Amino acid sequence: MDTMESRREALVQLINEKGTVSFAEMKQAFPNVSEMTLRTDLKYLDGEKKILRIHGGAKSVQVLVGTDDFLNRRSVRNIAQKQEIAKKALALLHTDTTVFLDSGSTATEFARRIPDQSYLIYTTGLSCAVELSRLMRTTVMIPGGRLNHFSQSVYGFSAIRELERVNFDQAFLGITGYHTAAGFTCGINDEAFMKQTAIHQSEQVIALMDSSKVGVKCSFQICGLSEVDVIVSDGNLPEEFLAECRRYGVEVL
């Protein structure tokens, strides 16, 4: 394999691992490659449908509209960050409360750490439900709906209607992306509606997101920063985003 093929393969791997990569991050990852060469590589890889060029960078073709990426691929990205987020989020959980737990790899890591105490937990994530099944004192509810084979989650009209009947003390949301112009977003319209329902039904809204999600804009808007009470992250959020949080009075952990 020649140098060009090796470089392009490594570039695809980087984009697949992170989901979305800015051009600045690519330059940092390939410091000895000129900007012109990187742009030529991106144009070629986009033409080969190995990546998707977007404004200011590139997105993995594994993150498609209507899939929100495969859960098993997300679960091996940023593992240390997800563990840190789950540990912090656990301190926010109160016994004898009703909780909405979203789907996703970070939510699954959080579910894995929840102690066997008195909670009523509604979750749309099948992997979360599996982790919670070990708890004897916790009541776990899975709303009925359509199965997303990619994210291993439940969504759709039936699930939304069921959540509309529940008053949650807290909602722990998995986040696909945050962009200043679009707010919090995801790749599936029905899942955006479902997250919105959980937000409207909850006293406290908590977003679980690692710093790689900042600057990522997916197809469907969930909510703005003003509708979130707490953001639990990995400690590496950019200063511009932290300033936005301060402006809206959002607590960051």
PDB file of C-alpha atoms in Angstrom, residues 7 10 28 35 41-42 53 69 90 94 106 113 121 140 163 172 175 179 215 218 220 239-240 243 248 253:
ATOM      1  CA  ARG A   7      -3.049   8.306   4.436  1.00  0.00           C
ATOM      2  CA  ALA A  10      -6.123   6.596   8.102  1.00  0.00           C
ATOM      3  CA  GLN A  28      -3.661  18.471  13.632  1.00  0.00           C
ATOM      4  CA  GLU A  35      -4.002  21.679   3.279  1.00  0.00           C
ATOM      5  CA  ASP A  41      -8.111  13.525  -0.219  1.00  0.00           C
ATOM      6  CA  LEU A  42     -11.503  14.623   1.125  1.00  0.00           C
ATOM      7  CA  ARG A  53     -17.800  16.306   3.131  1.00  0.00           C
ATOM      8  CA  ASP A  69     -25.001   5.672  13.931  1.00  0.00           C
ATOM      9  CA  LEU A  90     -24.624   9.415  39.092  1.00  0.00           C
ATOM     10  CA  HIS A  94     -31.998  10.824  43.654  1.00  0.00           C
ATOM     11  CA  THR A 106     -23.193   7.244  27.199  1.00  0.00           C
ATOM     12  CA  ARG A 113     -23.453   2.356  37.269  1.00  0.00           C
ATOM     13  CA  ILE A 121     -36.925   4.522  35.296  1.00  0.00           C
ATOM     14  CA  VAL A 140     -37.811  -0.319  34.780  1.00  0.00           C
ATOM     15  CA  LEU A 163     -44.152   9.329  27.809  1.00  0.00           C
ATOM     16  CA  PHE A 172     -31.049  12.227  31.249  1.00  0.00           C
ATOM     17  CA  ILE A 175     -26.794  13.969  22.714  1.00  0.00           C
ATOM     18  CA  HIS A 179     -24.277  23.545  17.196  1.00  0.00           C
ATOM     19  CA  GLY A 215     -19.934  21.819  16.644  1.00  0.00           C
ATOM     20  CA  CYS A 218     -27.464  16.823  12.648  1.00  0.00           C
ATOM     21  CA  PHE A 220     -33.338  17.389  13.368  1.00  0.00           C
ATOM     22  CA  GLU A 239     -14.613  28.008  26.118  1.00  0.00           C
ATOM     23  CA  GLU A 240     -17.066  29.400  23.543  1.00  0.00           C
ATOM     24  CA  ALA A 243     -19.668  30.992  27.702  1.00  0.00           C
ATOM     25  CA  TYR A 248     -28.285  30.779  29.657  1.00  0.00           C
ATOM     26  CA  LEU A 253     -20.321  19.448  35.454  1.00  0.00           C
TER      27      LEU A 253
END
